[in-house]
PDB file of C-alpha atoms in Angstrom:
ATOM      1  CA  ASP A   3      -0.271   0.038   0.113  1.00  0.00           C
ATOM      2  CA  SER A   4       3.159   2.354   1.016  1.00  0.00           C
ATOM      3  CA  GLY A   5       4.120   1.912  -3.157  1.00  0.00           C
ATOM      4  CA  ILE A   6       7.382   0.411  -2.174  1.00  0.00           C
ATOM      5  CA  THR A   7       9.725  -0.957  -4.884  1.00  0.00           C
ATOM      6  CA  THR A   8      11.593  -3.179  -3.072  1.00  0.00           C
ATOM      7  CA  ILE A   9      11.016  -5.378  -0.426  1.00  0.00           C
ATOM      8  CA  PRO A  10      12.303  -5.431   3.188  1.00  0.00           C
ATOM      9  CA  ARG A  11      15.471  -7.525   3.712  1.00  0.00           C
ATOM     10  CA  PHE A  12      14.004 -10.215   6.165  1.00  0.00           C
ATOM     11  CA  PHE A  13      11.134 -11.372   3.289  1.00  0.00           C
ATOM     12  CA  ILE A  14      14.311 -12.025   0.718  1.00  0.00           C
ATOM     13  CA  HIS A  15      14.708 -15.888   0.676  1.00  0.00           C
ATOM     14  CA  PRO A  16      17.931 -17.874   0.471  1.00  0.00           C
ATOM     15  CA  PRO A  17      19.978 -18.227  -2.424  1.00  0.00           C
ATOM     16  CA  ASP A  18      19.151 -22.186  -2.739  1.00  0.00           C
ATOM     17  CA  ALA A  19      15.297 -21.344  -2.533  1.00  0.00           C
ATOM     18  CA  LEU A  20      15.338 -18.769  -5.291  1.00  0.00           C
ATOM     19  CA  SER A  21      17.313 -20.637  -7.499  1.00  0.00           C
ATOM     20  CA  ALA A  22      14.678 -23.548  -7.036  1.00  0.00           C
ATOM     21  CA  ILE A  23      11.627 -20.951  -7.568  1.00  0.00           C
ATOM     22  CA  ARG A  24      13.053 -19.492 -10.932  1.00  0.00           C
ATOM     23  CA  ARG A  25      13.940 -22.954 -12.369  1.00  0.00           C
ATOM     24  CA  SER A  26      10.291 -24.089 -11.588  1.00  0.00           C
ATOM     25  CA  LYS A  27       9.246 -21.043 -13.460  1.00  0.00           C
ATOM     26  CA  LEU A  28      11.110 -21.572 -16.345  1.00  0.00           C
ATOM     27  CA  ASN A  29      10.883 -25.607 -16.656  1.00  0.00           C
ATOM     28  CA  THR A  30       7.329 -25.666 -15.448  1.00  0.00           C
ATOM     29  CA  LYS A  31       3.753 -24.713 -17.752  1.00  0.00           C
ATOM     30  CA  PRO A  32       1.082 -24.358 -15.952  1.00  0.00           C
ATOM     31  CA  ASP A  33      -1.515 -27.796 -17.114  1.00  0.00           C
ATOM     32  CA  PRO A  34      -4.959 -27.417 -15.272  1.00  0.00           C
ATOM     33  CA  ASP A  35      -5.408 -31.122 -16.688  1.00  0.00           C
ATOM     34  CA  ILE A  36      -2.546 -32.149 -14.159  1.00  0.00           C
ATOM     35  CA  ILE A  37      -4.901 -32.132 -10.997  1.00  0.00           C
ATOM     36  CA  PRO A  38      -8.130 -34.012 -11.975  1.00  0.00           C
ATOM     37  CA  ILE A  39     -11.585 -32.731 -11.458  1.00  0.00           C
ATOM     38  CA  ILE A  40     -13.810 -35.304 -10.009  1.00  0.00           C
ATOM     39  CA  ASP A  41     -17.758 -34.596 -10.469  1.00  0.00           C
ATOM     40  CA  PHE A  42     -19.402 -35.118  -7.029  1.00  0.00           C
ATOM     41  CA  SER A  43     -22.838 -35.360  -8.421  1.00  0.00           C
ATOM     42  CA  GLY A  44     -24.145 -38.512  -7.639  1.00  0.00           C
ATOM     43  CA  ALA A  45     -21.823 -39.511  -4.797  1.00  0.00           C
ATOM     44  CA  ASP A  46     -24.993 -41.170  -3.238  1.00  0.00           C
ATOM     45  CA  SER A  47     -26.210 -43.018  -5.672  1.00  0.00           C
ATOM     46  CA  GLU A  48     -25.617 -46.978  -5.558  1.00  0.00           C
ATOM     47  CA  GLN A  49     -24.991 -47.004  -9.271  1.00  0.00           C
ATOM     48  CA  LEU A  50     -22.402 -43.821  -9.798  1.00  0.00           C
ATOM     49  CA  ARG A  51     -20.615 -44.015  -6.228  1.00  0.00           C
ATOM     50  CA  PRO A  52     -17.850 -47.211  -6.791  1.00  0.00           C
ATOM     51  CA  THR A  53     -16.946 -44.683  -9.847  1.00  0.00           C
ATOM     52  CA  ILE A  54     -16.616 -41.672  -7.579  1.00  0.00           C
ATOM     53  CA  VAL A  55     -14.606 -43.796  -5.079  1.00  0.00           C
ATOM     54  CA  GLU A  56     -12.453 -45.198  -7.492  1.00  0.00           C
ATOM     55  CA  LYS A  57     -11.720 -41.684  -9.207  1.00  0.00           C
ATOM     56  CA  ILE A  58     -11.387 -40.466  -5.643  1.00  0.00           C
ATOM     57  CA  ALA A  59      -8.775 -42.955  -3.952  1.00  0.00           C
ATOM     58  CA  ARG A  60      -6.638 -43.036  -7.317  1.00  0.00           C
ATOM     59  CA  ALA A  61      -5.754 -39.218  -7.534  1.00  0.00           C
ATOM     60  CA  PRO A  62      -4.422 -39.137  -3.506  1.00  0.00           C
ATOM     61  CA  ARG A  63      -2.556 -42.041  -4.769  1.00  0.00           C
ATOM     62  CA  GLU A  64      -1.023 -40.703  -7.687  1.00  0.00           C
ATOM     63  CA  ILE A  65      -0.079 -36.864  -6.962  1.00  0.00           C
ATOM     64  CA  GLY A  66      -1.889 -36.145  -3.755  1.00  0.00           C
ATOM     65  CA  PHE A  67      -4.228 -33.521  -4.889  1.00  0.00           C
ATOM     66  CA  PHE A  68      -8.056 -33.467  -6.776  1.00  0.00           C
ATOM     67  CA  GLN A  69     -10.374 -31.334  -7.194  1.00  0.00           C
ATOM     68  CA  VAL A  70     -14.088 -31.850  -6.843  1.00  0.00           C
ATOM     69  CA  GLY A  71     -17.007 -30.075  -9.028  1.00  0.00           C
ATOM     70  CA  ASN A  72     -20.655 -30.190  -8.901  1.00  0.00           C
ATOM     71  CA  HIS A  73     -19.810 -29.976  -5.022  1.00  0.00           C
ATOM     72  CA  GLY A  74     -23.529 -28.008  -4.090  1.00  0.00           C
ATOM     73  CA  ILE A  75     -22.089 -24.905  -2.702  1.00  0.00           C
ATOM     74  CA  GLY A  76     -23.727 -22.297  -4.328  1.00  0.00           C
ATOM     75  CA  ALA A  77     -21.243 -19.282  -6.311  1.00  0.00           C
ATOM     76  CA  ASP A  78     -22.699 -16.924  -4.255  1.00  0.00           C
ATOM     77  CA  VAL A  79     -21.450 -18.560  -0.936  1.00  0.00           C
ATOM     78  CA  LEU A  80     -18.126 -18.874  -2.222  1.00  0.00           C
ATOM     79  CA  GLU A  81     -18.147 -15.318  -3.373  1.00  0.00           C
ATOM     80  CA  ARG A  82     -18.802 -14.019   0.133  1.00  0.00           C
ATOM     81  CA  VAL A  83     -16.178 -16.264   1.871  1.00  0.00           C
ATOM     82  CA  ILE A  84     -14.068 -14.644  -0.368  1.00  0.00           C
ATOM     83  CA  GLY A  85     -15.195 -11.202   0.106  1.00  0.00           C
ATOM     84  CA  ALA A  86     -15.272 -11.730   3.826  1.00  0.00           C
ATOM     85  CA  VAL A  87     -11.334 -12.832   3.462  1.00  0.00           C
ATOM     86  CA  LYS A  88     -10.435  -9.656   1.250  1.00  0.00           C
ATOM     87  CA  GLY A  89     -12.487  -7.469   3.251  1.00  0.00           C
ATOM     88  CA  PHE A  90     -11.128  -8.410   6.965  1.00  0.00           C
ATOM     89  CA  GLN A  91      -7.562  -8.372   5.210  1.00  0.00           C
ATOM     90  CA  GLU A  92      -8.083  -4.687   3.687  1.00  0.00           C
ATOM     91  CA  LEU A  93      -9.057  -3.283   6.992  1.00  0.00           C
ATOM     92  CA  PRO A  94      -7.041  -0.718   8.860  1.00  0.00           C
ATOM     93  CA  PRO A  95      -4.175  -2.593  10.726  1.00  0.00           C
ATOM     94  CA  ALA A  96      -5.326  -0.933  13.943  1.00  0.00           C
ATOM     95  CA  VAL A  97      -8.395  -3.022  13.320  1.00  0.00           C
ATOM     96  CA  LYS A  98      -6.363  -6.156  12.387  1.00  0.00           C
ATOM     97  CA  ALA A  99      -3.797  -5.745  15.234  1.00  0.00           C
ATOM     98  CA  GLN A 100      -6.201  -6.844  17.969  1.00  0.00           C
ATOM     99  CA  PHE A 101      -6.316 -10.384  16.276  1.00  0.00           C
ATOM    100  CA  TYR A 102      -2.748 -10.624  16.072  1.00  0.00           C
ATOM    101  CA  ASP A 103      -1.598 -13.176  19.052  1.00  0.00           C
ATOM    102  CA  TYR A 104      -0.714 -16.476  17.356  1.00  0.00           C
ATOM    103  CA  LEU A 105       2.477 -17.056  18.292  1.00  0.00           C
ATOM    104  CA  ARG A 106       1.736 -16.019  22.029  1.00  0.00           C
ATOM    105  CA  ASP A 107      -1.510 -17.854  22.722  1.00  0.00           C
ATOM    106  CA  ARG A 108      -2.457 -20.310  20.509  1.00  0.00           C
ATOM    107  CA  SER A 109      -5.691 -21.225  22.507  1.00  0.00           C
ATOM    108  CA  ARG A 110      -7.480 -18.236  21.086  1.00  0.00           C
ATOM    109  CA  GLY A 111     -10.204 -19.251  18.636  1.00  0.00           C
ATOM    110  CA  VAL A 112      -9.305 -16.233  16.301  1.00  0.00           C
ATOM    111  CA  SER A 113      -5.953 -14.953  15.352  1.00  0.00           C
ATOM    112  CA  PHE A 114      -3.832 -12.980  12.630  1.00  0.00           C
ATOM    113  CA  SER A 115      -0.672 -14.046  12.028  1.00  0.00           C
ATOM    114  CA  ASN A 116       2.179 -15.151   9.698  1.00  0.00           C
ATOM    115  CA  VAL A 117       2.316 -18.764  11.334  1.00  0.00           C
ATOM    116  CA  ASP A 118       6.053 -19.578  11.264  1.00  0.00           C
ATOM    117  CA  ILE A 119       7.329 -16.101  11.328  1.00  0.00           C
ATOM    118  CA  PHE A 120      10.122 -16.698  14.468  1.00  0.00           C
ATOM    119  CA  HIS A 121      11.178 -20.127  12.799  1.00  0.00           C
ATOM    120  CA  SER A 122      11.456 -19.563   9.142  1.00  0.00           C
ATOM    121  CA  THR A 123      14.764 -18.354   7.685  1.00  0.00           C
ATOM    122  CA  ALA A 124      12.640 -15.863   5.960  1.00  0.00           C
ATOM    123  CA  ALA A 125       9.177 -14.113   6.153  1.00  0.00           C
ATOM    124  CA  SER A 126       6.664 -15.086   3.382  1.00  0.00           C
ATOM    125  CA  TRP A 127       4.939 -12.458   1.646  1.00  0.00           C
ATOM    126  CA  ARG A 128       1.273 -12.663   2.610  1.00  0.00           C
ATOM    127  CA  ASP A 129      -0.820 -12.342   5.752  1.00  0.00           C
ATOM    128  CA  THR A 130      -2.912 -15.466   7.197  1.00  0.00           C
ATOM    129  CA  LEU A 131      -6.315 -15.445   9.581  1.00  0.00           C
ATOM    130  CA  VAL A 132      -6.959 -18.258  11.423  1.00  0.00           C
ATOM    131  CA  MET A 133     -10.104 -19.223  12.784  1.00  0.00           C
ATOM    132  CA  ARG A 134     -11.210 -22.691  14.829  1.00  0.00           C
ATOM    133  CA  ARG A 135     -14.192 -24.474  14.424  1.00  0.00           C
ATOM    134  CA  GLY A 136     -15.455 -27.370  16.673  1.00  0.00           C
ATOM    135  CA  PRO A 137     -16.177 -29.220  18.315  1.00  0.00           C
ATOM    136  CA  THR A 138     -16.132 -26.444  20.941  1.00  0.00           C
ATOM    137  CA  LEU A 139     -16.677 -23.515  19.167  1.00  0.00           C
ATOM    138  CA  PRO A 140     -14.992 -19.978  20.124  1.00  0.00           C
ATOM    139  CA  GLU A 141     -17.232 -17.328  21.203  1.00  0.00           C
ATOM    140  CA  LEU A 142     -19.175 -15.702  18.479  1.00  0.00           C
ATOM    141  CA  ASP A 143     -17.811 -12.505  19.648  1.00  0.00           C
ATOM    142  CA  GLU A 144     -14.065 -13.422  18.937  1.00  0.00           C
ATOM    143  CA  PHE A 145     -14.694 -13.689  15.150  1.00  0.00           C
ATOM    144  CA  PRO A 146     -14.274 -10.546  13.455  1.00  0.00           C
ATOM    145  CA  GLU A 147     -17.503  -8.842  12.381  1.00  0.00           C
ATOM    146  CA  ILE A 148     -16.556  -8.507   8.989  1.00  0.00           C
ATOM    147  CA  ARG A 149     -16.192 -12.515   8.868  1.00  0.00           C
ATOM    148  CA  ARG A 150     -18.429 -13.902  11.202  1.00  0.00           C
ATOM    149  CA  ARG A 151     -21.286 -14.713   9.009  1.00  0.00           C
ATOM    150  CA  GLU A 152     -19.042 -15.925   6.221  1.00  0.00           C
ATOM    151  CA  ALA A 153     -17.132 -18.271   8.432  1.00  0.00           C
ATOM    152  CA  LEU A 154     -19.836 -19.755  10.166  1.00  0.00           C
ATOM    153  CA  GLU A 155     -21.626 -20.761   6.678  1.00  0.00           C
ATOM    154  CA  TRP A 156     -18.132 -21.430   5.268  1.00  0.00           C
ATOM    155  CA  SER A 157     -17.736 -23.934   7.891  1.00  0.00           C
ATOM    156  CA  GLN A 158     -20.735 -25.535   7.642  1.00  0.00           C
ATOM    157  CA  HIS A 159     -21.071 -26.183   4.065  1.00  0.00           C
ATOM    158  CA  VAL A 160     -17.294 -27.454   4.084  1.00  0.00           C
ATOM    159  CA  LYS A 161     -17.971 -29.705   7.238  1.00  0.00           C
ATOM    160  CA  GLN A 162     -20.375 -31.611   4.997  1.00  0.00           C
ATOM    161  CA  ILE A 163     -18.173 -31.831   2.258  1.00  0.00           C
ATOM    162  CA  GLY A 164     -15.509 -33.176   3.998  1.00  0.00           C
ATOM    163  CA  GLU A 165     -17.526 -35.781   5.455  1.00  0.00           C
ATOM    164  CA  LEU A 166     -18.490 -37.353   2.642  1.00  0.00           C
ATOM    165  CA  LEU A 167     -14.747 -37.065   1.154  1.00  0.00           C
ATOM    166  CA  MET A 168     -13.314 -38.918   3.955  1.00  0.00           C
ATOM    167  CA  GLY A 169     -16.078 -41.645   3.805  1.00  0.00           C
ATOM    168  CA  LEU A 170     -15.391 -41.986   0.065  1.00  0.00           C
ATOM    169  CA  LEU A 171     -11.710 -41.957   0.442  1.00  0.00           C
ATOM    170  CA  CYS A 172     -12.150 -44.706   3.556  1.00  0.00           C
ATOM    171  CA  GLU A 173     -13.887 -46.471   0.913  1.00  0.00           C
ATOM    172  CA  GLY A 174     -11.088 -46.445  -1.359  1.00  0.00           C
ATOM    173  CA  LEU A 175      -9.026 -48.087   1.197  1.00  0.00           C
ATOM    174  CA  GLY A 176     -11.246 -50.412   1.905  1.00  0.00           C
ATOM    175  CA  LEU A 177     -12.400 -49.372   5.083  1.00  0.00           C
ATOM    176  CA  ALA A 178     -15.716 -48.557   6.607  1.00  0.00           C
ATOM    177  CA  THR A 179     -17.209 -45.129   5.683  1.00  0.00           C
ATOM    178  CA  GLY A 180     -17.461 -43.569   8.925  1.00  0.00           C
ATOM    179  CA  ARG A 181     -13.989 -44.669  10.411  1.00  0.00           C
ATOM    180  CA  MET A 182     -12.617 -41.118  10.090  1.00  0.00           C
ATOM    181  CA  LYS A 183     -15.801 -39.387  11.164  1.00  0.00           C
ATOM    182  CA  GLU A 184     -15.502 -41.817  14.407  1.00  0.00           C
ATOM    183  CA  MET A 185     -12.053 -40.522  14.799  1.00  0.00           C
ATOM    184  CA  THR A 186     -13.367 -37.451  15.367  1.00  0.00           C
ATOM    185  CA  PHE A 187     -11.957 -35.964  12.157  1.00  0.00           C
ATOM    186  CA  ILE A 188     -14.976 -34.009  11.056  1.00  0.00           C
ATOM    187  CA  ASP A 189     -15.210 -32.075  14.140  1.00  0.00           C
ATOM    188  CA  GLY A 190     -11.676 -30.910  14.257  1.00  0.00           C
ATOM    189  CA  ARG A 191     -11.634 -28.071  11.819  1.00  0.00           C
ATOM    190  CA  MET A 192      -9.686 -24.879  11.111  1.00  0.00           C
ATOM    191  CA  MET A 193     -10.320 -22.304   8.507  1.00  0.00           C
ATOM    192  CA  ILE A 194      -7.756 -20.395   7.311  1.00  0.00           C
ATOM    193  CA  GLY A 195      -7.797 -16.686   5.109  1.00  0.00           C
ATOM    194  CA  ASN A 196      -4.715 -16.518   3.008  1.00  0.00           C
ATOM    195  CA  TYR A 197      -4.234 -12.925   1.577  1.00  0.00           C
ATOM    196  CA  TYR A 198      -1.545 -12.448  -1.080  1.00  0.00           C
ATOM    197  CA  PRO A 199      -0.786  -8.638  -2.000  1.00  0.00           C
ATOM    198  CA  TYR A 200       1.192  -7.311  -4.897  1.00  0.00           C
ATOM    199  CA  CYS A 201       5.202  -7.985  -4.309  1.00  0.00           C
ATOM    200  CA  PRO A 202       7.109  -5.273  -6.468  1.00  0.00           C
ATOM    201  CA  GLN A 203      10.238  -8.309  -6.263  1.00  0.00           C
ATOM    202  CA  PRO A 204       8.220 -11.872  -6.400  1.00  0.00           C
ATOM    203  CA  ASP A 205      11.572 -13.690  -7.444  1.00  0.00           C
ATOM    204  CA  LEU A 206      13.022 -12.910  -4.129  1.00  0.00           C
ATOM    205  CA  THR A 207      10.180 -14.112  -1.766  1.00  0.00           C
ATOM    206  CA  VAL A 208       7.458 -16.919  -1.991  1.00  0.00           C
ATOM    207  CA  GLY A 209       3.717 -16.539  -0.895  1.00  0.00           C
ATOM    208  CA  ILE A 210       4.063 -19.591   1.055  1.00  0.00           C
ATOM    209  CA  PRO A 211       7.236 -22.198   1.285  1.00  0.00           C
ATOM    210  CA  PHE A 212       7.173 -25.597   0.196  1.00  0.00           C
ATOM    211  CA  HIS A 213       5.236 -27.859   2.811  1.00  0.00           C
ATOM    212  CA  THR A 214       2.861 -30.525   3.651  1.00  0.00           C
ATOM    213  CA  ASP A 215      -0.203 -30.288   5.488  1.00  0.00           C
ATOM    214  CA  PRO A 216      -0.397 -31.159   9.245  1.00  0.00           C
ATOM    215  CA  GLY A 217      -3.978 -32.693   9.092  1.00  0.00           C
ATOM    216  CA  ALA A 218      -5.781 -35.126   7.410  1.00  0.00           C
ATOM    217  CA  LEU A 219      -7.581 -33.556   4.458  1.00  0.00           C
ATOM    218  CA  ALA A 220      -7.670 -29.903   3.162  1.00  0.00           C
ATOM    219  CA  ILE A 221     -10.331 -28.505   0.987  1.00  0.00           C
ATOM    220  CA  LEU A 222      -9.216 -25.091  -0.427  1.00  0.00           C
ATOM    221  CA  LEU A 223     -11.438 -22.162  -2.333  1.00  0.00           C
ATOM    222  CA  GLN A 224      -9.580 -19.739  -4.435  1.00  0.00           C
ATOM    223  CA  ASP A 225     -10.499 -16.687  -5.852  1.00  0.00           C
ATOM    224  CA  HIS A 226     -11.152 -15.523  -9.459  1.00  0.00           C
ATOM    225  CA  HIS A 227      -7.128 -16.621 -10.148  1.00  0.00           C
ATOM    226  CA  GLY A 228      -7.968 -19.896  -9.315  1.00  0.00           C
ATOM    227  CA  GLY A 229     -11.562 -20.251 -10.072  1.00  0.00           C
ATOM    228  CA  LEU A 230     -14.556 -20.719  -8.425  1.00  0.00           C
ATOM    229  CA  GLN A 231     -16.120 -23.866 -10.107  1.00  0.00           C
ATOM    230  CA  SER A 232     -14.052 -26.309  -8.242  1.00  0.00           C
ATOM    231  CA  LEU A 233     -12.763 -27.083  -4.544  1.00  0.00           C
ATOM    232  CA  VAL A 234      -9.225 -28.497  -4.201  1.00  0.00           C
ATOM    233  CA  VAL A 235      -8.700 -30.995  -2.056  1.00  0.00           C
ATOM    234  CA  ASP A 236      -5.192 -32.163  -0.707  1.00  0.00           C
ATOM    235  CA  ILE A 237      -4.098 -34.804   1.505  1.00  0.00           C
ATOM    236  CA  GLY A 238      -2.176 -34.062   4.873  1.00  0.00           C
ATOM    237  CA  ASP A 239       0.485 -36.102   6.573  1.00  0.00           C
ATOM    238  CA  VAL A 240      -2.055 -38.098   9.450  1.00  0.00           C
ATOM    239  CA  PHE A 241      -3.983 -39.584   6.281  1.00  0.00           C
ATOM    240  CA  GLU A 242      -0.768 -40.545   4.515  1.00  0.00           C
ATOM    241  CA  ILE A 243       0.308 -42.162   7.894  1.00  0.00           C
ATOM    242  CA  LEU A 244      -3.145 -43.390   8.813  1.00  0.00           C
ATOM    243  CA  SER A 245      -3.102 -44.686   5.257  1.00  0.00           C
ATOM    244  CA  ASN A 246       0.197 -46.420   5.496  1.00  0.00           C
ATOM    245  CA  ASP A 247       1.588 -44.498   3.221  1.00  0.00           C
ATOM    246  CA  GLU A 248      -1.376 -45.300   0.317  1.00  0.00           C
ATOM    247  CA  TYR A 249      -2.405 -41.900  -0.067  1.00  0.00           C
ATOM    248  CA  LYS A 250       0.094 -39.050  -0.616  1.00  0.00           C
ATOM    249  CA  SER A 251       0.539 -35.762   1.586  1.00  0.00           C
ATOM    250  CA  MET A 252       2.422 -33.760  -1.169  1.00  0.00           C
ATOM    251  CA  ASP A 253       5.020 -30.594  -1.039  1.00  0.00           C
ATOM    252  CA  HIS A 254       3.030 -27.518  -2.246  1.00  0.00           C
ATOM    253  CA  ARG A 255       3.980 -23.736  -2.049  1.00  0.00           C
ATOM    254  CA  ALA A 256       2.541 -20.673  -3.243  1.00  0.00           C
ATOM    255  CA  LEU A 257       4.542 -18.275  -5.020  1.00  0.00           C
ATOM    256  CA  ALA A 258       4.342 -14.514  -4.298  1.00  0.00           C
ATOM    257  CA  ASN A 259       1.896 -12.658  -6.237  1.00  0.00           C
ATOM    258  CA  SER A 260       3.110 -10.414  -9.280  1.00  0.00           C
ATOM    259  CA  SER A 261      -0.263  -9.160 -10.028  1.00  0.00           C
ATOM    260  CA  ARG A 262      -1.368  -5.171  -8.926  1.00  0.00           C
ATOM    261  CA  GLU A 263      -4.733  -7.189  -7.626  1.00  0.00           C
ATOM    262  CA  ALA A 264      -4.530  -9.363  -4.284  1.00  0.00           C
ATOM    263  CA  ARG A 265      -5.096 -12.905  -4.423  1.00  0.00           C
ATOM    264  CA  VAL A 266      -6.813 -14.775  -2.028  1.00  0.00           C
ATOM    265  CA  SER A 267      -8.174 -17.879  -0.527  1.00  0.00           C
ATOM    266  CA  ALA A 268      -9.918 -19.833   2.112  1.00  0.00           C
ATOM    267  CA  VAL A 269      -8.927 -23.085   3.422  1.00  0.00           C
ATOM    268  CA  VAL A 270     -10.419 -25.428   5.728  1.00  0.00           C
ATOM    269  CA  PHE A 271      -8.096 -28.011   7.685  1.00  0.00           C
ATOM    270  CA  PHE A 272      -9.417 -31.554   9.162  1.00  0.00           C
ATOM    271  CA  ALA A 273      -7.773 -32.621  11.933  1.00  0.00           C
ATOM    272  CA  PRO A 274      -9.013 -34.763  15.157  1.00  0.00           C
ATOM    273  CA  SER A 275     -10.660 -32.509  17.409  1.00  0.00           C
ATOM    274  CA  ASP A 276      -9.494 -31.643  20.710  1.00  0.00           C
ATOM    275  CA  ARG A 277     -12.673 -32.797  22.615  1.00  0.00           C
ATOM    276  CA  ASP A 278     -10.398 -34.788  25.087  1.00  0.00           C
ATOM    277  CA  ARG A 279      -8.850 -31.763  26.417  1.00  0.00           C
ATOM    278  CA  PHE A 280      -5.927 -32.113  29.176  1.00  0.00           C
ATOM    279  CA  PRO A 281      -4.063 -29.189  31.322  1.00  0.00           C
ATOM    280  CA  CYS A 282      -1.560 -27.197  29.432  1.00  0.00           C
ATOM    281  CA  PRO A 283       0.240 -24.648  31.338  1.00  0.00           C
ATOM    282  CA  THR A 284       1.342 -22.838  28.320  1.00  0.00           C
ATOM    283  CA  ARG A 285      -2.208 -22.415  27.137  1.00  0.00           C
ATOM    284  CA  GLN A 286      -1.541 -23.986  23.586  1.00  0.00           C
ATOM    285  CA  PHE A 287      -4.178 -26.105  22.297  1.00  0.00           C
ATOM    286  CA  ALA A 288      -4.612 -28.959  24.274  1.00  0.00           C
ATOM    287  CA  MET A 289      -4.808 -32.284  22.019  1.00  0.00           C
ATOM    288  CA  PRO A 290      -5.965 -35.823  22.091  1.00  0.00           C
ATOM    289  CA  ASN A 291      -3.576 -38.439  24.181  1.00  0.00           C
ATOM    290  CA  ARG A 292      -4.914 -41.018  22.154  1.00  0.00           C
ATOM    291  CA  LEU A 293      -1.910 -42.712  19.680  1.00  0.00           C
ATOM    292  CA  LEU A 294      -2.412 -42.300  15.825  1.00  0.00           C
ATOM    293  CA  GLY A 295      -0.910 -44.364  13.287  1.00  0.00           C
ATOM    294  CA  PRO A 296      -1.703 -46.462  10.366  1.00  0.00           C
ATOM    295  CA  PHE A 297      -4.905 -48.455  10.217  1.00  0.00           C
ATOM    296  CA  PRO A 298      -4.270 -52.062  11.367  1.00  0.00           C
ATOM    297  CA  GLU A 299      -6.116 -53.393   8.484  1.00  0.00           C
ATOM    298  CA  LEU A 300      -3.506 -51.685   6.267  1.00  0.00           C
ATOM    299  CA  ILE A 301      -0.822 -53.484   7.723  1.00  0.00           C
ATOM    300  CA  SER A 302       0.522 -56.624   6.568  1.00  0.00           C
ATOM    301  CA  PRO A 303       3.749 -59.169   6.213  1.00  0.00           C
ATOM    302  CA  GLU A 304       3.603 -58.033   2.664  1.00  0.00           C
ATOM    303  CA  LYS A 305       3.595 -54.490   3.501  1.00  0.00           C
ATOM    304  CA  PRO A 306       4.419 -53.735   7.292  1.00  0.00           C
ATOM    305  CA  ALA A 307       3.702 -50.410   9.287  1.00  0.00           C
ATOM    306  CA  ARG A 308       5.316 -47.915   7.189  1.00  0.00           C
ATOM    307  CA  PHE A 309       5.160 -45.369  10.326  1.00  0.00           C
ATOM    308  CA  ARG A 310       5.264 -45.390  14.345  1.00  0.00           C
ATOM    309  CA  GLN A 311       2.298 -44.409  16.382  1.00  0.00           C
ATOM    310  CA  PHE A 312       2.356 -41.045  17.890  1.00  0.00           C
ATOM    311  CA  THR A 313      -0.151 -38.316  19.733  1.00  0.00           C
ATOM    312  CA  ARG A 314      -1.672 -35.774  18.374  1.00  0.00           C
ATOM    313  CA  ALA A 315      -0.033 -33.201  20.838  1.00  0.00           C
ATOM    314  CA  ASP A 316       3.601 -34.376  19.518  1.00  0.00           C
ATOM    315  CA  TYR A 317       3.183 -33.845  15.986  1.00  0.00           C
ATOM    316  CA  ILE A 318       1.369 -30.451  16.867  1.00  0.00           C
ATOM    317  CA  ASN A 319       3.971 -29.235  18.762  1.00  0.00           C
ATOM    318  CA  ARG A 320       6.472 -30.367  16.598  1.00  0.00           C
ATOM    319  CA  PHE A 321       5.094 -28.699  13.438  1.00  0.00           C
ATOM    320  CA  TYR A 322       4.593 -24.995  15.275  1.00  0.00           C
ATOM    321  CA  THR A 323       8.537 -25.239  16.579  1.00  0.00           C
ATOM    322  CA  LYS A 324       9.900 -25.371  12.802  1.00  0.00           C
ATOM    323  CA  GLN A 325      10.003 -23.691   9.869  1.00  0.00           C
ATOM    324  CA  LEU A 326       7.057 -24.976   7.458  1.00  0.00           C
ATOM    325  CA  ASP A 327       9.260 -26.464   4.659  1.00  0.00           C
TER     326      ASP A 327
END
């Protein structure tokens, strides 16, 4: 907004990271067909469901990402969500500052931050609004007023799609449809609003560095730069572990925005809920103490367990004390 033509030094990434970005821009041409679009209409049909399950299960085995079309969420809802993210991010700094507390107190229901800024080698050219939903919801007045209605509406729609997706993905592994739901993966949701403003030197920084997602599943809505017709779905680390390496959690990143118009996205992450809370003196999130690991049905002499068991708390504490990549 100030009209700078060079970015501050702490946004400039190391030479090896920058050379990788430049190589990818030279050698990679965007191909809209790389990530398959799966038609969701008929997912409840006995005749069509097996075909959808086959397609849904193939994509995460091969590339870890897919898109869903005909998902049932109206374009007006999606436009309101994107508009709300953009509206919050373009509020005066003094208004946004009251939410900037993520690194000091992760127990808050809503926070505004760059997430890994104290652990990364360089800052990323974006801002992020984090809102947690379920099973114990933050107080409604914790939500920014400009995003309150849209956040609740978006959360409810995505919860339904997430439950359907996880059921289909479980069927693709030969598991019971409700297996993930029984493990509270539908209840533990975190909503993210990412805002990528214009960057005057996009070859020196990134929007988000290479990383994998820490939960089971992420559902991504992009603005008109990516299109509102479909939602992008990617597999997180936890689902790769539960599937015993059948489904892949793939590295991905966002480049810095070279367009004069800001780029916006809204993401919902699904993870086990924190309903089994235990005392936490640091006021960080209390996580279930139960162990997670590969589903026993997917372990055999031919394919032994590829991962050890772990607790959600251990995983999250490690995730938030390292840089994203």
